[in-house]
PDB file of C-alpha atoms in Angstrom:
ATOM      1  CA  MET A   1     104.797 111.188 154.926  1.00 70.00           C
ATOM      2  CA  GLY A   2     107.259 113.526 156.591  1.00 87.00           C
ATOM      3  CA  PRO A   3     109.729 116.107 155.228  1.00 93.00           C
ATOM      4  CA  GLY A   4     112.200 113.436 154.107  1.00 94.00           C
ATOM      5  CA  LEU A   5     115.952 113.958 154.228  1.00 95.00           C
ATOM      6  CA  TYR A   6     117.776 117.200 153.500  1.00 97.00           C
ATOM      7  CA  SER A   7     118.871 115.758 150.137  1.00 95.00           C
ATOM      8  CA  ASP A   8     115.192 115.562 149.113  1.00 95.00           C
ATOM      9  CA  ILE A   9     114.876 119.368 149.083  1.00 96.00           C
ATOM     10  CA  GLY A  10     114.780 120.350 145.404  1.00 95.00           C
ATOM     11  CA  LYS A  11     115.282 116.749 144.248  1.00 96.00           C
ATOM     12  CA  LYS A  12     112.288 116.737 141.873  1.00 96.00           C
ATOM     13  CA  THR A  13     113.677 119.697 139.950  1.00 97.00           C
ATOM     14  CA  ARG A  14     117.230 118.303 139.914  1.00 97.00           C
ATOM     15  CA  ASP A  15     115.972 114.989 138.511  1.00 97.00           C
ATOM     16  CA  LEU A  16     113.955 116.780 135.827  1.00 98.00           C
ATOM     17  CA  LEU A  17     116.883 118.960 134.740  1.00 97.00           C
ATOM     18  CA  ASN A  18     119.753 116.477 135.095  1.00 96.00           C
ATOM     19  CA  ARG A  19     118.696 112.841 135.305  1.00 95.00           C
ATOM     20  CA  ASP A  20     119.456 110.682 132.228  1.00 95.00           C
ATOM     21  CA  PHE A  21     121.036 113.566 130.269  1.00 95.00           C
ATOM     22  CA  LEU A  22     124.108 111.538 129.299  1.00 91.00           C
ATOM     23  CA  THR A  23     126.364 112.456 126.363  1.00 90.00           C
ATOM     24  CA  ASP A  24     128.514 109.311 126.612  1.00 92.00           C
ATOM     25  CA  GLN A  25     127.831 105.766 125.485  1.00 93.00           C
ATOM     26  CA  LYS A  26     126.717 103.568 128.366  1.00 94.00           C
ATOM     27  CA  PHE A  27     125.641  99.933 128.529  1.00 95.00           C
ATOM     28  CA  THR A  28     124.233  98.317 131.679  1.00 96.00           C
ATOM     29  CA  ILE A  29     123.032  94.737 132.114  1.00 95.00           C
ATOM     30  CA  THR A  30     121.688  93.067 135.254  1.00 95.00           C
ATOM     31  CA  THR A  31     121.344  89.335 135.882  1.00 94.00           C
ATOM     32  CA  TYR A  32     120.294  87.273 138.901  1.00 92.00           C
ATOM     33  CA  THR A  33     121.901  84.114 140.227  1.00 90.00           C
ATOM     34  CA  ALA A  34     119.978  81.148 141.594  1.00 87.00           C
ATOM     35  CA  ASN A  35     120.492  82.316 145.206  1.00 85.00           C
ATOM     36  CA  GLY A  36     119.115  85.795 144.476  1.00 86.00           C
ATOM     37  CA  VAL A  37     122.316  87.789 143.992  1.00 94.00           C
ATOM     38  CA  ALA A  38     121.878  90.642 141.511  1.00 96.00           C
ATOM     39  CA  ILE A  39     124.948  91.229 139.315  1.00 96.00           C
ATOM     40  CA  THR A  40     125.130  94.458 137.306  1.00 96.00           C
ATOM     41  CA  ALA A  41     127.849  95.149 134.726  1.00 96.00           C
ATOM     42  CA  THR A  42     128.294  98.667 133.357  1.00 96.00           C
ATOM     43  CA  GLY A  43     130.525  99.914 130.556  1.00 95.00           C
ATOM     44  CA  THR A  44     130.871 103.607 129.711  1.00 93.00           C
ATOM     45  CA  LYS A  45     132.777 105.121 126.787  1.00 90.00           C
ATOM     46  CA  LYS A  46     133.815 108.645 127.742  1.00 84.00           C
ATOM     47  CA  ASN A  47     135.837 110.440 125.078  1.00 79.00           C
ATOM     48  CA  ASP A  48     138.567 107.920 124.207  1.00 80.00           C
ATOM     49  CA  PHE A  49     138.372 106.047 127.503  1.00 85.00           C
ATOM     50  CA  ILE A  50     136.275 103.007 128.371  1.00 88.00           C
ATOM     51  CA  LEU A  51     135.300 102.711 132.036  1.00 90.00           C
ATOM     52  CA  GLY A  52     133.922  99.500 133.475  1.00 94.00           C
ATOM     53  CA  GLU A  53     132.131  98.594 136.670  1.00 95.00           C
ATOM     54  CA  VAL A  54     130.690  95.393 138.128  1.00 96.00           C
ATOM     55  CA  GLN A  55     128.295  95.457 141.079  1.00 96.00           C
ATOM     56  CA  SER A  56     126.796  92.585 143.025  1.00 96.00           C
ATOM     57  CA  GLN A  57     123.924  92.995 145.465  1.00 96.00           C
ATOM     58  CA  LEU A  58     122.543  90.522 147.973  1.00 95.00           C
ATOM     59  CA  LYS A  59     119.418  91.161 150.067  1.00 93.00           C
ATOM     60  CA  ASN A  60     118.522  89.110 153.118  1.00 89.00           C
ATOM     61  CA  LYS A  61     115.494  90.337 155.051  1.00 88.00           C
ATOM     62  CA  ASN A  62     116.390  93.916 156.125  1.00 91.00           C
ATOM     63  CA  VAL A  63     120.099  93.723 155.269  1.00 94.00           C
ATOM     64  CA  THR A  64     121.566  94.596 151.854  1.00 95.00           C
ATOM     65  CA  VAL A  65     125.190  94.037 150.844  1.00 96.00           C
ATOM     66  CA  ASP A  66     126.598  95.831 147.786  1.00 97.00           C
ATOM     67  CA  VAL A  67     130.058  95.147 146.360  1.00 96.00           C
ATOM     68  CA  LYS A  68     131.203  97.324 143.455  1.00 96.00           C
ATOM     69  CA  VAL A  69     134.446  96.937 141.489  1.00 95.00           C
ATOM     70  CA  ASN A  70     135.530  99.496 138.884  1.00 92.00           C
ATOM     71  CA  SER A  71     138.158  99.572 136.155  1.00 88.00           C
ATOM     72  CA  GLU A  72     140.622 101.312 138.487  1.00 87.00           C
ATOM     73  CA  SER A  73     140.656  98.220 140.738  1.00 87.00           C
ATOM     74  CA  ASN A  74     138.807  99.965 143.541  1.00 92.00           C
ATOM     75  CA  VAL A  75     136.360  97.850 145.553  1.00 95.00           C
ATOM     76  CA  LEU A  76     133.479  99.652 147.248  1.00 95.00           C
ATOM     77  CA  THR A  77     131.571  97.601 149.816  1.00 96.00           C
ATOM     78  CA  THR A  78     128.370  98.862 151.434  1.00 97.00           C
ATOM     79  CA  PHE A  79     126.275  97.241 154.165  1.00 97.00           C
ATOM     80  CA  THR A  80     122.776  98.659 154.661  1.00 96.00           C
ATOM     81  CA  ALA A  81     120.409  97.646 157.476  1.00 96.00           C
ATOM     82  CA  ASP A  82     116.816  98.931 157.381  1.00 94.00           C
ATOM     83  CA  ASP A  83     114.473  99.244 160.367  1.00 85.00           C
ATOM     84  CA  ILE A  84     116.817  97.357 162.708  1.00 79.00           C
ATOM     85  CA  GLY A  85     115.573  97.932 166.257  1.00 77.00           C
ATOM     86  CA  THR A  86     113.725 101.162 165.424  1.00 86.00           C
ATOM     87  CA  PRO A  87     111.249 101.743 162.566  1.00 89.00           C
ATOM     88  CA  GLY A  88     112.533 104.381 160.167  1.00 91.00           C
ATOM     89  CA  LEU A  89     116.195 103.895 161.162  1.00 94.00           C
ATOM     90  CA  LYS A  90     118.723 102.945 158.483  1.00 95.00           C
ATOM     91  CA  THR A  91     122.379 102.086 159.165  1.00 96.00           C
ATOM     92  CA  ILE A  92     124.951 102.236 156.365  1.00 97.00           C
ATOM     93  CA  LEU A  93     128.573 101.090 156.579  1.00 97.00           C
ATOM     94  CA  SER A  94     130.824 101.631 153.567  1.00 96.00           C
ATOM     95  CA  PHE A  95     134.514 101.427 152.719  1.00 95.00           C
ATOM     96  CA  VAL A  96     136.747 101.371 149.646  1.00 94.00           C
ATOM     97  CA  VAL A  97     139.711  99.033 149.191  1.00 90.00           C
ATOM     98  CA  PRO A  98     142.617  99.919 149.039  1.00 87.00           C
ATOM     99  CA  ASP A  99     141.810 103.388 150.486  1.00 87.00           C
ATOM    100  CA  GLN A 100     142.329 102.942 154.216  1.00 81.00           C
ATOM    101  CA  ARG A 101     140.732 106.314 155.040  1.00 84.00           C
ATOM    102  CA  SER A 102     137.503 105.677 153.160  1.00 88.00           C
ATOM    103  CA  GLY A 103     135.570 103.866 155.897  1.00 93.00           C
ATOM    104  CA  LYS A 104     132.357 105.607 156.904  1.00 95.00           C
ATOM    105  CA  VAL A 105     129.306 104.806 158.996  1.00 97.00           C
ATOM    106  CA  GLU A 106     126.035 106.616 158.412  1.00 97.00           C
ATOM    107  CA  LEU A 107     122.734 106.702 160.267  1.00 96.00           C
ATOM    108  CA  GLN A 108     119.480 107.851 158.684  1.00 96.00           C
ATOM    109  CA  TYR A 109     116.240 108.303 160.557  1.00 96.00           C
ATOM    110  CA  LEU A 110     112.891 109.228 159.034  1.00 95.00           C
ATOM    111  CA  HIS A 111     110.048 110.511 161.199  1.00 93.00           C
ATOM    112  CA  ASP A 112     106.676 112.093 160.447  1.00 93.00           C
ATOM    113  CA  TYR A 113     108.114 115.515 161.264  1.00 95.00           C
ATOM    114  CA  ALA A 114     111.871 115.106 160.793  1.00 96.00           C
ATOM    115  CA  GLY A 115     114.510 113.429 158.671  1.00 96.00           C
ATOM    116  CA  ILE A 116     118.058 113.129 160.035  1.00 96.00           C
ATOM    117  CA  SER A 117     121.255 111.823 158.465  1.00 97.00           C
ATOM    118  CA  THR A 118     124.633 111.774 160.181  1.00 97.00           C
ATOM    119  CA  SER A 119     127.896 110.187 159.071  1.00 97.00           C
ATOM    120  CA  LEU A 120     131.288 109.649 160.679  1.00 96.00           C
ATOM    121  CA  GLY A 121     134.550 108.745 158.967  1.00 95.00           C
ATOM    122  CA  LEU A 122     136.319 105.744 160.479  1.00 92.00           C
ATOM    123  CA  THR A 123     139.684 107.469 160.988  1.00 92.00           C
ATOM    124  CA  ALA A 124     141.583 108.948 163.913  1.00 89.00           C
ATOM    125  CA  ASN A 125     140.473 112.467 162.920  1.00 92.00           C
ATOM    126  CA  PRO A 126     137.251 111.911 161.028  1.00 95.00           C
ATOM    127  CA  VAL A 127     135.052 114.197 158.997  1.00 95.00           C
ATOM    128  CA  ILE A 128     131.645 114.441 160.670  1.00 97.00           C
ATOM    129  CA  ASN A 129     128.594 115.276 158.591  1.00 97.00           C
ATOM    130  CA  PHE A 130     125.142 116.106 159.866  1.00 97.00           C
ATOM    131  CA  SER A 131     122.083 116.969 157.827  1.00 97.00           C
ATOM    132  CA  GLY A 132     118.500 117.300 158.901  1.00 97.00           C
ATOM    133  CA  ALA A 133     115.105 118.468 157.740  1.00 97.00           C
ATOM    134  CA  VAL A 134     112.095 119.297 159.890  1.00 97.00           C
ATOM    135  CA  GLY A 135     108.504 120.041 158.948  1.00 97.00           C
ATOM    136  CA  THR A 136     105.812 118.139 157.094  1.00 95.00           C
ATOM    137  CA  ASN A 137     105.229 116.812 153.610  1.00 92.00           C
ATOM    138  CA  MET A 138     104.045 120.351 152.681  1.00 95.00           C
ATOM    139  CA  PHE A 139     106.802 122.479 154.235  1.00 96.00           C
ATOM    140  CA  ALA A 140     110.344 121.535 155.180  1.00 97.00           C
ATOM    141  CA  VAL A 141     113.446 123.430 156.262  1.00 98.00           C
ATOM    142  CA  GLY A 142     116.871 121.902 156.790  1.00 97.00           C
ATOM    143  CA  ALA A 143     120.643 122.241 156.977  1.00 97.00           C
ATOM    144  CA  ASP A 144     123.709 120.240 155.950  1.00 97.00           C
ATOM    145  CA  VAL A 145     127.010 120.683 157.835  1.00 97.00           C
ATOM    146  CA  SER A 146     130.412 118.948 157.686  1.00 97.00           C
ATOM    147  CA  LEU A 147     133.237 119.377 160.216  1.00 97.00           C
ATOM    148  CA  ASP A 148     136.844 118.252 159.711  1.00 96.00           C
ATOM    149  CA  THR A 149     137.937 117.303 163.234  1.00 96.00           C
ATOM    150  CA  ALA A 150     141.609 117.293 162.182  1.00 94.00           C
ATOM    151  CA  THR A 151     141.551 121.042 161.508  1.00 95.00           C
ATOM    152  CA  GLY A 152     138.420 122.096 163.362  1.00 95.00           C
ATOM    153  CA  ILE A 153     137.142 123.761 160.169  1.00 95.00           C
ATOM    154  CA  PHE A 154     133.639 123.472 158.781  1.00 95.00           C
ATOM    155  CA  THR A 155     134.170 122.176 155.246  1.00 95.00           C
ATOM    156  CA  LYS A 156     130.508 122.499 154.308  1.00 95.00           C
ATOM    157  CA  TYR A 157     127.439 124.306 155.536  1.00 96.00           C
ATOM    158  CA  ASN A 158     124.284 124.511 153.459  1.00 97.00           C
ATOM    159  CA  ALA A 159     120.666 125.375 154.177  1.00 98.00           C
ATOM    160  CA  GLY A 160     117.405 124.953 152.308  1.00 97.00           C
ATOM    161  CA  LEU A 161     113.636 124.990 152.448  1.00 97.00           C
ATOM    162  CA  SER A 162     110.880 123.423 150.390  1.00 97.00           C
ATOM    163  CA  ILE A 163     107.206 124.241 149.878  1.00 97.00           C
ATOM    164  CA  THR A 164     104.945 121.585 148.367  1.00 95.00           C
ATOM    165  CA  ASN A 165     101.313 121.474 147.349  1.00 93.00           C
ATOM    166  CA  ALA A 166      99.286 119.156 145.130  1.00 87.00           C
ATOM    167  CA  ASP A 167     101.069 119.943 141.840  1.00 91.00           C
ATOM    168  CA  LEU A 168     103.830 122.460 142.624  1.00 96.00           C
ATOM    169  CA  ILE A 169     107.115 122.230 144.517  1.00 97.00           C
ATOM    170  CA  ALA A 170     109.268 125.300 145.222  1.00 98.00           C
ATOM    171  CA  SER A 171     112.637 125.131 146.948  1.00 98.00           C
ATOM    172  CA  PHE A 172     115.433 127.479 147.982  1.00 97.00           C
ATOM    173  CA  ASN A 173     119.005 126.479 148.830  1.00 97.00           C
ATOM    174  CA  LEU A 174     122.068 128.335 150.073  1.00 97.00           C
ATOM    175  CA  ASN A 175     125.139 126.208 149.236  1.00 95.00           C
ATOM    176  CA  ASN A 176     128.931 126.419 148.993  1.00 94.00           C
ATOM    177  CA  LYS A 177     129.306 128.015 152.410  1.00 93.00           C
ATOM    178  CA  GLY A 178     126.714 130.656 151.626  1.00 93.00           C
ATOM    179  CA  ASP A 179     128.177 131.618 148.238  1.00 96.00           C
ATOM    180  CA  LEU A 180     125.632 129.958 145.917  1.00 97.00           C
ATOM    181  CA  LEU A 181     121.934 130.755 146.114  1.00 97.00           C
ATOM    182  CA  SER A 182     119.530 128.624 144.104  1.00 97.00           C
ATOM    183  CA  ALA A 183     115.785 128.790 143.660  1.00 98.00           C
ATOM    184  CA  SER A 184     113.845 126.109 141.805  1.00 98.00           C
ATOM    185  CA  TYR A 185     110.317 125.044 141.053  1.00 97.00           C
ATOM    186  CA  TYR A 186     108.658 121.891 139.709  1.00 98.00           C
ATOM    187  CA  HIS A 187     105.121 121.899 138.338  1.00 98.00           C
ATOM    188  CA  VAL A 188     103.020 118.905 137.305  1.00 97.00           C
ATOM    189  CA  VAL A 189     101.027 119.987 134.247  1.00 97.00           C
ATOM    190  CA  SER A 190      99.266 116.692 133.504  1.00 96.00           C
ATOM    191  CA  PRO A 191      99.576 113.529 135.625  1.00 94.00           C
ATOM    192  CA  LEU A 192      97.953 111.447 132.856  1.00 95.00           C
ATOM    193  CA  THR A 193     100.787 112.137 130.400  1.00 96.00           C
ATOM    194  CA  ASN A 194     103.471 112.616 133.091  1.00 96.00           C
ATOM    195  CA  THR A 195     103.952 116.158 131.792  1.00 98.00           C
ATOM    196  CA  SER A 196     105.974 118.443 134.047  1.00 98.00           C
ATOM    197  CA  VAL A 197     107.948 121.657 133.767  1.00 98.00           C
ATOM    198  CA  GLY A 198     110.657 123.025 136.014  1.00 98.00           C
ATOM    199  CA  ALA A 199     113.283 125.740 136.313  1.00 98.00           C
ATOM    200  CA  GLU A 200     116.283 126.589 138.448  1.00 98.00           C
ATOM    201  CA  LEU A 201     118.004 129.920 139.022  1.00 98.00           C
ATOM    202  CA  THR A 202     121.440 129.992 140.639  1.00 97.00           C
ATOM    203  CA  HIS A 203     123.413 133.071 141.685  1.00 98.00           C
ATOM    204  CA  SER A 204     127.037 133.134 142.816  1.00 97.00           C
ATOM    205  CA  PHE A 205     127.803 135.973 145.233  1.00 96.00           C
ATOM    206  CA  SER A 206     131.569 135.728 144.623  1.00 96.00           C
ATOM    207  CA  THR A 207     131.488 135.797 140.806  1.00 95.00           C
ATOM    208  CA  HIS A 208     128.107 137.548 140.359  1.00 96.00           C
ATOM    209  CA  GLU A 209     127.187 134.931 137.762  1.00 96.00           C
ATOM    210  CA  ASN A 210     123.603 133.845 137.181  1.00 97.00           C
ATOM    211  CA  THR A 211     122.513 130.600 135.559  1.00 97.00           C
ATOM    212  CA  VAL A 212     118.927 129.883 134.569  1.00 98.00           C
ATOM    213  CA  THR A 213     117.867 126.422 133.398  1.00 98.00           C
ATOM    214  CA  PHE A 214     114.438 125.435 132.104  1.00 98.00           C
ATOM    215  CA  GLY A 215     113.257 121.870 131.550  1.00 98.00           C
ATOM    216  CA  THR A 216     110.216 119.804 130.670  1.00 98.00           C
ATOM    217  CA  GLN A 217     109.176 116.178 130.287  1.00 98.00           C
ATOM    218  CA  HIS A 218     106.261 114.488 128.549  1.00 98.00           C
ATOM    219  CA  SER A 219     105.229 110.876 127.979  1.00 97.00           C
ATOM    220  CA  LEU A 220     104.576 110.314 124.281  1.00 97.00           C
ATOM    221  CA  ASP A 221     102.978 106.998 125.192  1.00 95.00           C
ATOM    222  CA  PRO A 222     103.003 104.768 128.324  1.00 94.00           C
ATOM    223  CA  LEU A 223     106.473 103.441 127.386  1.00 96.00           C
ATOM    224  CA  THR A 224     108.188 106.477 125.829  1.00 97.00           C
ATOM    225  CA  MET A 225     109.397 109.595 127.628  1.00 98.00           C
ATOM    226  CA  PHE A 226     110.664 112.862 126.107  1.00 98.00           C
ATOM    227  CA  LYS A 227     112.696 115.404 128.086  1.00 98.00           C
ATOM    228  CA  ALA A 228     114.331 118.699 127.142  1.00 98.00           C
ATOM    229  CA  ARG A 229     116.279 121.451 128.900  1.00 98.00           C
ATOM    230  CA  PHE A 230     117.846 124.801 128.014  1.00 97.00           C
ATOM    231  CA  ASN A 231     119.957 127.302 129.951  1.00 97.00           C
ATOM    232  CA  ASN A 232     120.968 130.925 129.467  1.00 96.00           C
ATOM    233  CA  ASN A 233     124.474 129.856 128.404  1.00 93.00           C
ATOM    234  CA  GLY A 234     122.988 128.477 125.191  1.00 94.00           C
ATOM    235  CA  LYS A 235     123.226 124.783 126.041  1.00 94.00           C
ATOM    236  CA  ALA A 236     120.190 122.839 124.789  1.00 96.00           C
ATOM    237  CA  SER A 237     119.630 119.133 125.451  1.00 97.00           C
ATOM    238  CA  ALA A 238     116.925 116.642 124.583  1.00 97.00           C
ATOM    239  CA  LEU A 239     116.446 112.955 125.241  1.00 97.00           C
ATOM    240  CA  LEU A 240     114.103 110.189 124.225  1.00 98.00           C
ATOM    241  CA  GLN A 241     113.736 107.210 126.553  1.00 97.00           C
ATOM    242  CA  HIS A 242     111.832 104.064 125.609  1.00 97.00           C
ATOM    243  CA  GLN A 243     111.021 101.129 127.878  1.00 96.00           C
ATOM    244  CA  TRP A 244     111.185  98.326 125.336  1.00 92.00           C
ATOM    245  CA  ARG A 245     110.643  95.633 127.967  1.00 91.00           C
ATOM    246  CA  PRO A 246     109.863  95.753 131.705  1.00 90.00           C
ATOM    247  CA  LYS A 247     112.662  97.552 133.608  1.00 90.00           C
ATOM    248  CA  SER A 248     114.779  97.804 130.417  1.00 96.00           C
ATOM    249  CA  PHE A 249     115.360 101.232 128.862  1.00 96.00           C
ATOM    250  CA  LEU A 250     116.939 102.634 125.724  1.00 96.00           C
ATOM    251  CA  THR A 251     117.880 106.316 126.058  1.00 97.00           C
ATOM    252  CA  LEU A 252     119.093 108.581 123.258  1.00 97.00           C
ATOM    253  CA  CYS A 253     120.351 112.034 124.263  1.00 97.00           C
ATOM    254  CA  ALA A 254     121.708 114.982 122.273  1.00 96.00           C
ATOM    255  CA  GLU A 255     123.257 118.271 123.395  1.00 95.00           C
ATOM    256  CA  VAL A 256     124.092 121.341 121.326  1.00 95.00           C
ATOM    257  CA  ASP A 257     125.681 124.698 122.140  1.00 93.00           C
ATOM    258  CA  THR A 258     123.470 127.230 120.365  1.00 90.00           C
ATOM    259  CA  LYS A 259     126.088 129.960 120.871  1.00 88.00           C
ATOM    260  CA  ALA A 260     128.726 127.889 119.066  1.00 84.00           C
ATOM    261  CA  ILE A 261     126.891 126.140 116.233  1.00 78.00           C
ATOM    262  CA  GLU A 262     130.216 125.425 114.502  1.00 77.00           C
ATOM    263  CA  LYS A 263     130.972 122.919 117.245  1.00 79.00           C
ATOM    264  CA  SER A 264     129.602 119.437 116.731  1.00 80.00           C
ATOM    265  CA  SER A 265     126.739 118.370 118.932  1.00 88.00           C
ATOM    266  CA  LYS A 266     127.193 115.691 121.572  1.00 91.00           C
ATOM    267  CA  VAL A 267     125.170 112.491 121.323  1.00 93.00           C
ATOM    268  CA  GLY A 268     124.807 109.926 124.069  1.00 94.00           C
ATOM    269  CA  LEU A 269     123.323 106.453 124.064  1.00 94.00           C
ATOM    270  CA  SER A 270     122.366 104.434 127.134  1.00 95.00           C
ATOM    271  CA  LEU A 271     121.045 100.879 127.216  1.00 95.00           C
ATOM    272  CA  LEU A 272     119.764  99.333 130.455  1.00 95.00           C
ATOM    273  CA  LEU A 273     118.860  95.634 130.460  1.00 94.00           C
ATOM    274  CA  LYS A 274     117.109  93.883 133.329  1.00 91.00           C
ATOM    275  CA  PRO A 275     115.456  90.463 133.312  1.00 85.00           C
TER     276      PRO A 275
END
């Protein structure tokens, strides 16, 4: 195992503190056709709006084709080719109809000591993005840079590093063009019960604001997961996720602002069905 991609730096903590914390109502169902096409329909109720999405996915050897249609009549098509010609190399081509400037080609390469991702917009003056991480599975350092060739301005430049041992992951990131510093850690308390704790501290140099978020997860039984998080702004969230059949999950989430108890809490429900 190598350092992975730049996006993997701090991913464990981000997943612990953010993944599945949904305060909307969401329903997802996946079915498979006779020729192996996976069709996934998703409906989300957000405030007074209902958003829909239908995705179809076809895999043939090392090539995957995804077509996604949403309620705004946008069609996102993605072609992904794995290990074509070179082991560890992935090629991704994506575009959105009717947006003529949305075409993008991306190359990802994973090596024992490096992970590289570069993308290029398919326009006359494209945005070029490059991200890379070097190191090992125990220590990685990387950067993420985007250049708008139309203006010659760097629209993004981030940097980060990650330190990993058997049960602890620590990471540091400098984002938003050097304005936002974040430090995070993820600690596995008990692998048997999938119990972990994590925290993230972010500091904005321009606003001098600090945000601290703590989170934990614990498996109540092999099929039921509990997660909770709390930040210094008084926002507390908790979720209960139960796998009631293989690959099918029911998730109940609640969020409350402890500094404004008079406000009603937010409750989200997510149902994922797979055959």
